[in-house]
């Protein structure tokens, strides 16, 4: 499976028709607005990004941002509970929302003539959310079940949450977005109402519109629709920065809902803060050289070659407000085990750190990223998502091409340096076995670090 990357998204800029216009403004109330014309179909994508996520939450209140995302569909004075989604469906559109560690995003895909209505509905719930205690009590049950499905009963989610708790020092970085189950039983309706009053404001939001619109006219429409909403004095954000080098490594055995052992190996790494930095681009390219296509090193050597792995994948997010991990996740074959597979994974990284990569490997990885961009060029949603990501993380939408150029300039020696950087890091190694396995029983007996599927 091809791994979608930042370069793939940034290359989307090249797929927009040459005469398309992208305009940006900031309203007097602080709302940042970016409109991109894409006239290939009579539709429009609207994305409203709020700069608020789980890293902004306090101990004991985890899951606030995600829970509020759910409650944003529970009504205002003019649009009662359930009517927001019904209105969008009646107009033939689609909608969704998601919460990450650093932002909450609401998006609608709609025929262009309905854009004024969609914007009016979003402006309304930016200031007039009015959910009942009953609506909250019903929805929090849905959220708890979502956690059970995505964490407790999901081996990947369970393992990832444990990884966060071991890899980071600050609670805000340790907590998964959905929050701990114990906190989800303690959250009250007024906790969410207070969170809404604190953070849902035009000066904490970015509106991105991509589609068959006139950019100048659309900016005027946004001004008319959102311009009257007052700005707020936002709370001070807590410091969620962490040093790139971990104070100590960790190795943990845990049991979970799985029939096949699996692992995640994580290293603290930097994110991109300035366009001219080298290491983040090289780490992004290293991830693609290691896995994600049939010619990648893990696929070629450890899955098909030695047949030590059934699956291996890498992940690294280059642009984010939260501290990031370079992670490698895998599942051993019958002829291997977790420790042996980890040893071979690290040996491959060490080989790159010692001998580097070939120009052929490097160019193949870059070509695959460019191909991903071509496959995605018809996606207005992907264009809007990249714009929102850049704008909410200290960059500008017009940095797209600069990012592409920087990744194109990554050299084999840069990738070699990135591999050497990983080798210097203290890693976190999370092993997940079936709950009734001998490894889990032994871990309990020897009092080694151990986590069941019960959570904080």
Short mmCIF file of C-alpha atoms in Angstrom, two decimals:
data_model
loop_
_atom_site.label_atom_id
_atom_site.label_comp_id
_atom_site.label_asym_id
_atom_site.label_seq_id
_atom_site.Cartn_x
_atom_site.Cartn_y
_atom_site.Cartn_z
CA UNK A 1 0.00 0.00 0.00
CA UNK A 2 1.43 3.40 -0.95
CA UNK A 3 2.04 5.70 1.98
CA UNK A 4 0.44 9.15 1.52
CA UNK A 5 2.97 11.86 2.29
CA UNK A 6 3.33 15.59 2.59
CA UNK A 7 4.96 15.79 -0.84
CA UNK A 8 1.99 14.01 -2.36
CA UNK A 9 -0.32 16.61 -0.87
CA UNK A 10 1.91 19.55 -1.72
CA UNK A 11 2.12 18.52 -5.34
CA UNK A 12 -1.63 19.03 -5.54
CA UNK A 13 -0.86 22.67 -6.08
CA UNK A 14 0.48 21.73 -9.50
CA UNK A 15 -2.77 20.02 -10.44
CA UNK A 16 -4.94 23.09 -9.93
CA UNK A 17 -5.73 24.80 -13.26
CA UNK A 18 -3.13 27.41 -14.12
CA UNK A 19 -5.58 30.33 -14.03
CA UNK A 20 -7.09 29.33 -10.65
CA UNK A 21 -6.79 31.99 -7.99
CA UNK A 22 -6.07 31.50 -4.31
CA UNK A 23 -6.78 34.43 -2.00
CA UNK A 24 -6.16 34.81 1.71
CA UNK A 25 -7.36 37.37 4.20
CA UNK A 26 -7.81 37.81 7.91
CA UNK A 27 -11.05 39.40 9.08
CA UNK A 28 -11.04 42.08 11.75
CA UNK A 29 -12.23 39.49 14.27
CA UNK A 30 -9.19 37.31 13.57
CA UNK A 31 -10.74 34.63 11.35
CA UNK A 32 -8.22 33.48 8.73
CA UNK A 33 -9.85 32.74 5.36
CA UNK A 34 -8.29 31.04 2.32
CA UNK A 35 -10.28 30.53 -0.88
CA UNK A 36 -8.95 28.52 -3.82
CA UNK A 37 -10.73 28.40 -7.15
CA UNK A 38 -11.02 24.95 -8.74
CA UNK A 39 -13.60 25.04 -11.49
CA UNK A 40 -13.47 21.45 -12.73
CA UNK A 41 -16.81 20.54 -11.13
CA UNK A 42 -19.72 22.65 -9.80
CA UNK A 43 -19.02 21.72 -6.17
CA UNK A 44 -17.20 23.24 -3.22
CA UNK A 45 -15.40 21.94 -0.14
CA UNK A 46 -15.64 24.00 3.04
CA UNK A 47 -13.38 23.20 5.99
CA UNK A 48 -13.48 25.11 9.28
CA UNK A 49 -10.37 24.42 11.40
CA UNK A 50 -10.37 25.23 15.12
CA UNK A 51 -6.92 25.23 16.72
CA UNK A 52 -7.89 23.12 19.70
CA UNK A 53 -7.18 19.47 20.45
CA UNK A 54 -6.16 16.99 23.09
CA UNK A 55 -2.75 18.60 23.73
CA UNK A 56 -4.60 21.60 25.15
CA UNK A 57 -6.45 19.53 27.77
CA UNK A 58 -5.61 19.12 31.46
CA UNK A 59 -5.16 15.98 33.53
CA UNK A 60 -8.56 14.54 34.43
CA UNK A 61 -10.29 16.26 31.51
CA UNK A 62 -8.99 14.18 28.62
CA UNK A 63 -11.34 13.75 25.69
CA UNK A 64 -12.89 17.22 25.97
CA UNK A 65 -12.07 18.37 22.45
CA UNK A 66 -13.32 15.20 20.80
CA UNK A 67 -16.50 15.16 22.89
CA UNK A 68 -17.23 18.77 21.94
CA UNK A 69 -16.80 17.89 18.27
CA UNK A 70 -19.71 15.46 18.71
CA UNK A 71 -21.82 18.04 20.55
CA UNK A 72 -21.37 20.62 17.78
CA UNK A 73 -24.07 18.73 15.89
CA UNK A 74 -26.56 18.96 18.77
CA UNK A 75 -28.23 22.20 17.87
CA UNK A 76 -28.60 25.96 18.16
CA UNK A 77 -31.71 28.10 18.59
CA UNK A 78 -32.22 28.26 14.83
CA UNK A 79 -31.05 24.74 13.91
CA UNK A 80 -32.31 22.17 16.44
CA UNK A 81 -30.55 18.93 17.33
CA UNK A 82 -30.09 16.65 14.32
CA UNK A 83 -31.09 19.31 11.80
CA UNK A 84 -27.58 20.33 10.75
CA UNK A 85 -26.85 16.95 9.18
CA UNK A 86 -30.36 16.68 7.79
CA UNK A 87 -30.07 20.07 6.06
CA UNK A 88 -26.77 19.12 4.42
CA UNK A 89 -28.21 15.80 3.22
CA UNK A 90 -31.31 17.53 1.87
CA UNK A 91 -29.03 19.75 -0.22
CA UNK A 92 -27.33 16.65 -1.64
CA UNK A 93 -24.12 17.26 0.27
CA UNK A 94 -21.96 15.32 2.66
CA UNK A 95 -20.30 16.31 5.91
CA UNK A 96 -17.98 15.02 8.58
CA UNK A 97 -15.71 16.18 11.38
CA UNK A 98 -12.62 14.96 13.17
CA UNK A 99 -10.43 15.83 16.13
CA UNK A 100 -6.67 15.42 16.40
CA UNK A 101 -4.18 16.23 19.11
CA UNK A 102 -3.96 19.80 17.81
CA UNK A 103 -7.15 20.75 15.95
CA UNK A 104 -10.85 20.08 15.43
CA UNK A 105 -12.09 20.26 11.84
CA UNK A 106 -15.60 20.42 10.37
CA UNK A 107 -16.06 19.96 6.64
CA UNK A 108 -18.84 19.88 4.08
CA UNK A 109 -18.82 18.97 0.40
CA UNK A 110 -21.73 20.63 -1.36
CA UNK A 111 -23.04 21.96 -4.68
CA UNK A 112 -21.66 25.45 -5.10
CA UNK A 113 -25.04 27.20 -4.94
CA UNK A 114 -25.47 25.99 -1.36
CA UNK A 115 -22.22 27.48 -0.05
CA UNK A 116 -23.95 30.58 1.47
CA UNK A 117 -26.24 28.30 3.47
CA UNK A 118 -23.38 26.12 4.70
CA UNK A 119 -21.35 29.13 5.80
CA UNK A 120 -24.36 30.59 7.63
CA UNK A 121 -24.84 27.31 9.47
CA UNK A 122 -21.18 27.17 10.48
CA UNK A 123 -21.23 30.79 11.66
CA UNK A 124 -24.35 30.04 13.69
CA UNK A 125 -22.82 27.15 15.61
CA UNK A 126 -19.57 29.03 16.14
CA UNK A 127 -21.42 31.27 18.62
CA UNK A 128 -24.85 29.79 19.33
CA UNK A 129 -24.29 26.14 20.30
CA UNK A 130 -27.07 25.17 22.70
CA UNK A 131 -27.04 21.44 23.49
CA UNK A 132 -29.10 19.99 26.33
CA UNK A 133 -27.89 17.88 29.24
CA UNK A 134 -29.96 15.02 27.83
CA UNK A 135 -28.20 15.29 24.45
CA UNK A 136 -24.83 15.19 26.20
CA UNK A 137 -25.76 12.19 28.35
CA UNK A 138 -26.84 10.27 25.26
CA UNK A 139 -23.82 11.24 23.19
CA UNK A 140 -21.20 10.50 25.85
CA UNK A 141 -22.38 6.89 25.78
CA UNK A 142 -21.65 6.83 22.05
CA UNK A 143 -18.17 8.25 22.70
CA UNK A 144 -17.43 5.62 25.34
CA UNK A 145 -18.42 2.92 22.90
CA UNK A 146 -16.21 4.55 20.27
CA UNK A 147 -13.32 4.29 22.71
CA UNK A 148 -14.05 0.62 23.37
CA UNK A 149 -14.00 -0.10 19.65
CA UNK A 150 -10.96 2.04 18.82
CA UNK A 151 -8.77 1.37 21.87
CA UNK A 152 -9.83 -1.38 24.25
CA UNK A 153 -10.92 -3.81 21.54
CA UNK A 154 -8.53 -2.54 18.88
CA UNK A 155 -4.96 -3.87 19.19
CA UNK A 156 -3.50 -1.02 17.13
CA UNK A 157 -5.26 1.67 19.16
CA UNK A 158 -4.39 -0.06 22.42
CA UNK A 159 -0.73 -0.32 21.48
CA UNK A 160 -0.58 3.28 20.23
CA UNK A 161 -1.99 4.64 23.48
CA UNK A 162 0.61 2.71 25.45
CA UNK A 163 3.31 4.04 23.13
CA UNK A 164 2.27 7.63 23.87
CA UNK A 165 2.29 7.06 27.62
CA UNK A 166 5.87 5.73 27.48
CA UNK A 167 7.36 8.00 24.83
CA UNK A 168 6.39 11.38 26.26
CA UNK A 169 6.90 13.12 29.59
CA UNK A 170 4.01 15.60 29.54
CA UNK A 171 0.45 14.32 30.14
CA UNK A 172 -0.97 16.34 27.24
CA UNK A 173 1.27 14.43 24.82
CA UNK A 174 0.64 11.09 26.47
CA UNK A 175 -3.14 11.07 26.11
CA UNK A 176 -4.90 9.70 23.04
CA UNK A 177 -7.37 12.12 21.45
CA UNK A 178 -10.46 10.21 22.56
CA UNK A 179 -9.42 10.44 26.21
CA UNK A 180 -9.21 7.89 29.00
CA UNK A 181 -12.33 5.94 29.82
CA UNK A 182 -12.25 7.05 33.46
CA UNK A 183 -12.36 10.70 32.32
CA UNK A 184 -15.20 10.00 29.91
CA UNK A 185 -17.27 8.85 32.89
CA UNK A 186 -16.49 12.06 34.77
CA UNK A 187 -17.07 14.67 32.06
CA UNK A 188 -20.11 16.89 32.63
CA UNK A 189 -22.13 18.98 30.14
CA UNK A 190 -20.76 22.20 31.64
CA UNK A 191 -17.18 21.03 31.06
CA UNK A 192 -17.90 21.04 27.32
CA UNK A 193 -19.83 24.30 27.45
CA UNK A 194 -16.86 25.96 29.16
CA UNK A 195 -14.45 24.45 26.60
CA UNK A 196 -16.66 25.81 23.82
CA UNK A 197 -16.73 29.31 25.34
CA UNK A 198 -12.96 29.30 25.73
CA UNK A 199 -11.77 28.07 22.34
CA UNK A 200 -14.50 28.34 19.70
CA UNK A 201 -13.87 31.82 18.37
CA UNK A 202 -13.07 33.34 14.98
CA UNK A 203 -9.56 34.29 16.12
CA UNK A 204 -8.89 30.62 16.87
CA UNK A 205 -10.17 29.37 13.52
CA UNK A 206 -9.19 29.03 9.87
CA UNK A 207 -11.79 28.71 7.12
CA UNK A 208 -10.64 26.99 3.92
CA UNK A 209 -12.85 26.92 0.81
CA UNK A 210 -11.85 25.08 -2.37
CA UNK A 211 -14.10 24.70 -5.40
CA UNK A 212 -16.07 26.23 -8.22
CA UNK A 213 -16.26 29.73 -6.80
CA UNK A 214 -15.07 33.24 -7.52
CA UNK A 215 -12.41 33.86 -4.88
CA UNK A 216 -13.07 37.60 -4.45
CA UNK A 217 -16.84 37.18 -4.23
CA UNK A 218 -16.41 34.33 -1.74
CA UNK A 219 -14.20 36.40 0.54
CA UNK A 220 -16.92 39.05 0.55
CA UNK A 221 -19.51 36.39 1.40
CA UNK A 222 -17.39 35.15 4.30
CA UNK A 223 -16.95 38.70 5.59
CA UNK A 224 -20.72 39.21 5.51
CA UNK A 225 -21.40 35.86 7.22
CA UNK A 226 -18.67 35.74 9.89
CA UNK A 227 -17.51 39.34 10.23
CA UNK A 228 -20.00 40.25 12.95
CA UNK A 229 -18.82 37.50 15.33
CA UNK A 230 -16.66 39.04 18.07
CA UNK A 231 -13.15 37.83 18.79
CA UNK A 232 -12.35 36.38 22.22
CA UNK A 233 -9.38 36.61 24.52
CA UNK A 234 -7.98 33.11 24.21
CA UNK A 235 -6.49 31.27 27.20
CA UNK A 236 -2.74 30.80 27.35
CA UNK A 237 -1.74 27.52 25.77
CA UNK A 238 0.28 25.09 27.83
CA UNK A 239 3.77 24.20 26.73
CA UNK A 240 3.65 20.80 25.01
CA UNK A 241 7.18 20.91 23.60
CA UNK A 242 9.46 18.00 24.41
CA UNK A 243 13.15 17.47 23.66
CA UNK A 244 13.84 15.31 20.62
CA UNK A 245 15.97 12.90 22.64
CA UNK A 246 14.17 10.70 25.14
CA UNK A 247 15.56 10.56 28.66
CA UNK A 248 15.33 6.79 28.64
CA UNK A 249 14.11 3.98 26.48
CA UNK A 250 11.40 1.50 27.40
CA UNK A 251 10.39 -2.03 26.57
CA UNK A 252 6.96 -3.22 27.58
CA UNK A 253 4.89 -6.38 27.18
CA UNK A 254 1.13 -5.97 27.10
CA UNK A 255 -1.88 -8.14 26.40
CA UNK A 256 -4.72 -7.26 24.11
CA UNK A 257 -7.43 -8.33 21.73
CA UNK A 258 -5.22 -9.96 19.11
CA UNK A 259 -4.46 -13.45 17.83
CA UNK A 260 -1.16 -12.45 16.28
CA UNK A 261 1.73 -10.76 18.15
CA UNK A 262 2.63 -7.27 16.93
CA UNK A 263 4.86 -4.40 17.93
CA UNK A 264 5.43 -0.69 17.64
CA UNK A 265 8.89 0.88 17.83
CA UNK A 266 8.99 4.63 18.39
CA UNK A 267 11.67 7.33 18.35
CA UNK A 268 11.26 10.97 19.31
CA UNK A 269 12.00 13.15 16.31
CA UNK A 270 11.66 16.83 15.38
CA UNK A 271 8.87 18.34 13.32
CA UNK A 272 9.35 21.04 10.70
CA UNK A 273 9.46 24.53 12.21
CA UNK A 274 11.35 26.37 9.44
CA UNK A 275 11.19 25.69 5.71
CA UNK A 276 14.97 25.44 5.37
CA UNK A 277 15.47 22.66 7.94
CA UNK A 278 16.88 19.40 6.58
CA UNK A 279 16.22 16.60 9.04
CA UNK A 280 12.38 16.52 8.89
CA UNK A 281 12.41 16.20 5.08
CA UNK A 282 15.03 13.46 5.29
CA UNK A 283 13.02 11.56 7.91
CA UNK A 284 9.96 11.75 5.66
CA UNK A 285 11.96 10.31 2.78
CA UNK A 286 13.54 7.64 5.01
CA UNK A 287 10.07 6.44 6.00
CA UNK A 288 9.23 5.91 2.32
CA UNK A 289 12.49 4.13 1.55
CA UNK A 290 11.92 1.74 4.43
CA UNK A 291 8.30 0.79 3.69
CA UNK A 292 5.17 1.55 1.75
CA UNK A 293 5.84 0.03 -1.66
CA UNK A 294 6.95 -3.31 -3.07
CA UNK A 295 10.52 -2.09 -3.70
CA UNK A 296 10.98 -0.59 -0.21
CA UNK A 297 13.58 -2.16 2.04
CA UNK A 298 11.28 -3.71 4.61
CA UNK A 299 8.94 -5.08 1.95
CA UNK A 300 11.75 -6.46 -0.18
CA UNK A 301 14.04 -7.82 2.54
CA UNK A 302 11.94 -8.69 5.58
CA UNK A 303 8.51 -9.48 4.16
CA UNK A 304 9.30 -11.17 0.83
CA UNK A 305 13.02 -11.90 1.29
CA UNK A 306 13.70 -13.48 4.68
CA UNK A 307 9.93 -13.80 5.31
CA UNK A 308 10.38 -12.68 8.90
CA UNK A 309 7.42 -10.30 8.76
CA UNK A 310 3.82 -10.47 7.66
CA UNK A 311 3.58 -6.70 7.75
CA UNK A 312 5.85 -3.71 8.41
CA UNK A 313 5.01 -0.04 8.13
CA UNK A 314 6.56 3.29 9.06
CA UNK A 315 4.88 6.54 10.02
CA UNK A 316 6.13 10.09 10.50
CA UNK A 317 4.20 13.36 10.48
CA UNK A 318 6.43 16.22 9.42
CA UNK A 319 4.16 19.19 10.22
CA UNK A 320 2.36 19.27 13.56
CA UNK A 321 2.09 21.37 16.72
CA UNK A 322 2.52 18.27 18.89
CA UNK A 323 5.82 16.50 19.43
CA UNK A 324 6.14 13.61 17.00
CA UNK A 325 7.41 10.04 16.87
CA UNK A 326 9.00 8.16 14.01
CA UNK A 327 7.26 4.80 14.41
CA UNK A 328 7.75 1.38 12.90
CA UNK A 329 4.99 -1.17 13.41
CA UNK A 330 5.08 -4.80 12.45
CA UNK A 331 3.74 -8.30 12.72
CA UNK A 332 6.13 -11.30 12.68
CA UNK A 333 5.67 -14.37 10.54
CA UNK A 334 5.63 -17.91 11.93
CA UNK A 335 9.40 -18.19 11.43
CA UNK A 336 10.07 -15.10 13.54
CA UNK A 337 9.15 -13.37 16.79
CA UNK A 338 8.91 -9.78 17.99
CA UNK A 339 12.47 -9.50 19.29
CA UNK A 340 13.98 -11.04 16.17
CA UNK A 341 11.93 -8.83 13.90
CA UNK A 342 12.89 -5.74 15.87
CA UNK A 343 16.56 -6.73 15.62
CA UNK A 344 16.31 -7.00 11.84
CA UNK A 345 14.41 -3.71 11.55
CA UNK A 346 17.08 -1.89 13.51
CA UNK A 347 19.80 -3.62 11.51
CA UNK A 348 18.29 -2.22 8.31
CA UNK A 349 18.32 1.30 9.76
CA UNK A 350 21.91 0.78 10.88
CA UNK A 351 22.82 -0.37 7.37
CA UNK A 352 21.46 2.85 5.91
CA UNK A 353 23.29 4.86 8.57
CA UNK A 354 26.54 3.12 7.60
CA UNK A 355 26.27 2.73 3.82
CA UNK A 356 23.52 5.16 2.84
CA UNK A 357 20.95 4.57 0.11
CA UNK A 358 21.36 4.37 -3.64
CA UNK A 359 20.28 7.14 -5.95
CA UNK A 360 17.90 4.62 -7.53
CA UNK A 361 16.17 4.05 -4.18
CA UNK A 362 15.94 7.75 -3.51
CA UNK A 363 14.54 8.60 -6.92
CA UNK A 364 12.04 5.75 -6.70
CA UNK A 365 10.73 7.10 -3.42
CA UNK A 366 10.39 10.58 -4.88
CA UNK A 367 8.67 9.23 -7.99
CA UNK A 368 6.14 7.34 -5.89
CA UNK A 369 5.33 10.49 -3.96
CA UNK A 370 4.79 12.37 -7.20
CA UNK A 371 2.53 9.56 -8.43
CA UNK A 372 0.47 9.87 -5.25
CA UNK A 373 -0.02 13.53 -6.05
CA UNK A 374 -1.28 12.69 -9.54
CA UNK A 375 -3.74 10.16 -8.12
CA UNK A 376 -5.00 12.78 -5.68
CA UNK A 377 -5.20 15.74 -8.02
CA UNK A 378 -8.98 15.64 -8.32
CA UNK A 379 -9.50 15.88 -4.57
CA UNK A 380 -10.69 19.27 -3.39
CA UNK A 381 -10.71 17.83 0.12
CA UNK A 382 -6.99 16.98 -0.07
CA UNK A 383 -6.17 20.48 -1.29
CA UNK A 384 -8.17 22.03 1.54
CA UNK A 385 -6.60 19.70 4.11
CA UNK A 386 -3.07 20.67 3.15
CA UNK A 387 -3.96 24.36 3.23
CA UNK A 388 -5.51 23.94 6.69
CA UNK A 389 -2.55 21.95 7.96
CA UNK A 390 -0.06 24.58 6.83
CA UNK A 391 -2.06 27.54 8.07
CA UNK A 392 -2.74 26.12 11.55
CA UNK A 393 0.87 25.08 12.09
CA UNK A 394 2.67 28.33 11.47
CA UNK A 395 3.13 28.09 7.71
CA UNK A 396 1.28 29.62 4.77
CA UNK A 397 -0.77 27.98 2.03
CA UNK A 398 1.69 29.33 -0.55
CA UNK A 399 4.52 27.33 1.03
CA UNK A 400 3.27 24.24 -0.86
CA UNK A 401 5.71 24.51 -3.74
CA UNK A 402 8.59 25.42 -1.43
CA UNK A 403 7.92 22.25 0.56
CA UNK A 404 7.88 20.20 -2.64
CA UNK A 405 11.17 21.71 -3.73
CA UNK A 406 12.77 21.02 -0.37
CA UNK A 407 11.76 17.37 -0.45
CA UNK A 408 12.96 17.08 -4.04
CA UNK A 409 16.32 18.39 -2.82
CA UNK A 410 16.77 15.64 -0.20
CA UNK A 411 20.02 13.80 -0.93
CA UNK A 412 21.19 10.29 -0.19
CA UNK A 413 23.52 11.70 2.45
CA UNK A 414 20.57 13.48 4.09
CA UNK A 415 18.73 10.16 4.36
CA UNK A 416 21.86 8.53 5.74
CA UNK A 417 22.07 11.25 8.40
CA UNK A 418 18.40 10.72 9.30
CA UNK A 419 19.02 7.00 9.85
CA UNK A 420 22.06 7.82 11.99
CA UNK A 421 19.90 10.22 14.01
CA UNK A 422 17.43 7.42 14.80
CA UNK A 423 20.23 5.15 15.98
CA UNK A 424 21.26 7.73 18.57
CA UNK A 425 17.74 7.93 19.99
CA UNK A 426 16.45 5.90 22.91
CA UNK A 427 13.49 3.96 21.57
CA UNK A 428 10.22 2.76 23.02
CA UNK A 429 9.36 -0.84 22.13
CA UNK A 430 5.78 -1.94 22.77
CA UNK A 431 5.02 -5.64 22.33
CA UNK A 432 1.41 -6.79 22.11
CA UNK A 433 0.50 -10.45 22.62
CA UNK A 434 -2.80 -12.29 23.00
CA UNK A 435 -4.11 -11.81 26.52
CA UNK A 436 -3.77 -15.51 27.39
CA UNK A 437 -0.28 -15.93 25.88
CA UNK A 438 2.71 -17.25 27.77
CA UNK A 439 4.56 -13.97 27.27
CA UNK A 440 1.83 -12.03 29.05
CA UNK A 441 1.67 -14.55 31.89
CA UNK A 442 5.45 -14.38 32.31
CA UNK A 443 5.40 -10.58 32.32
CA UNK A 444 2.85 -10.61 35.14
CA UNK A 445 4.88 -13.07 37.20
CA UNK A 446 8.17 -11.19 36.86
CA UNK A 447 6.52 -7.83 37.55
CA UNK A 448 7.79 -6.38 34.30
CA UNK A 449 6.01 -3.32 32.91
CA UNK A 450 2.66 -4.58 31.77
CA UNK A 451 -0.64 -3.17 30.64
CA UNK A 452 -3.87 -5.05 30.14
CA UNK A 453 -6.69 -3.64 28.07
CA UNK A 454 -7.84 -1.67 31.10
CA UNK A 455 -6.85 1.98 30.87
CA UNK A 456 -6.26 4.92 33.14
#
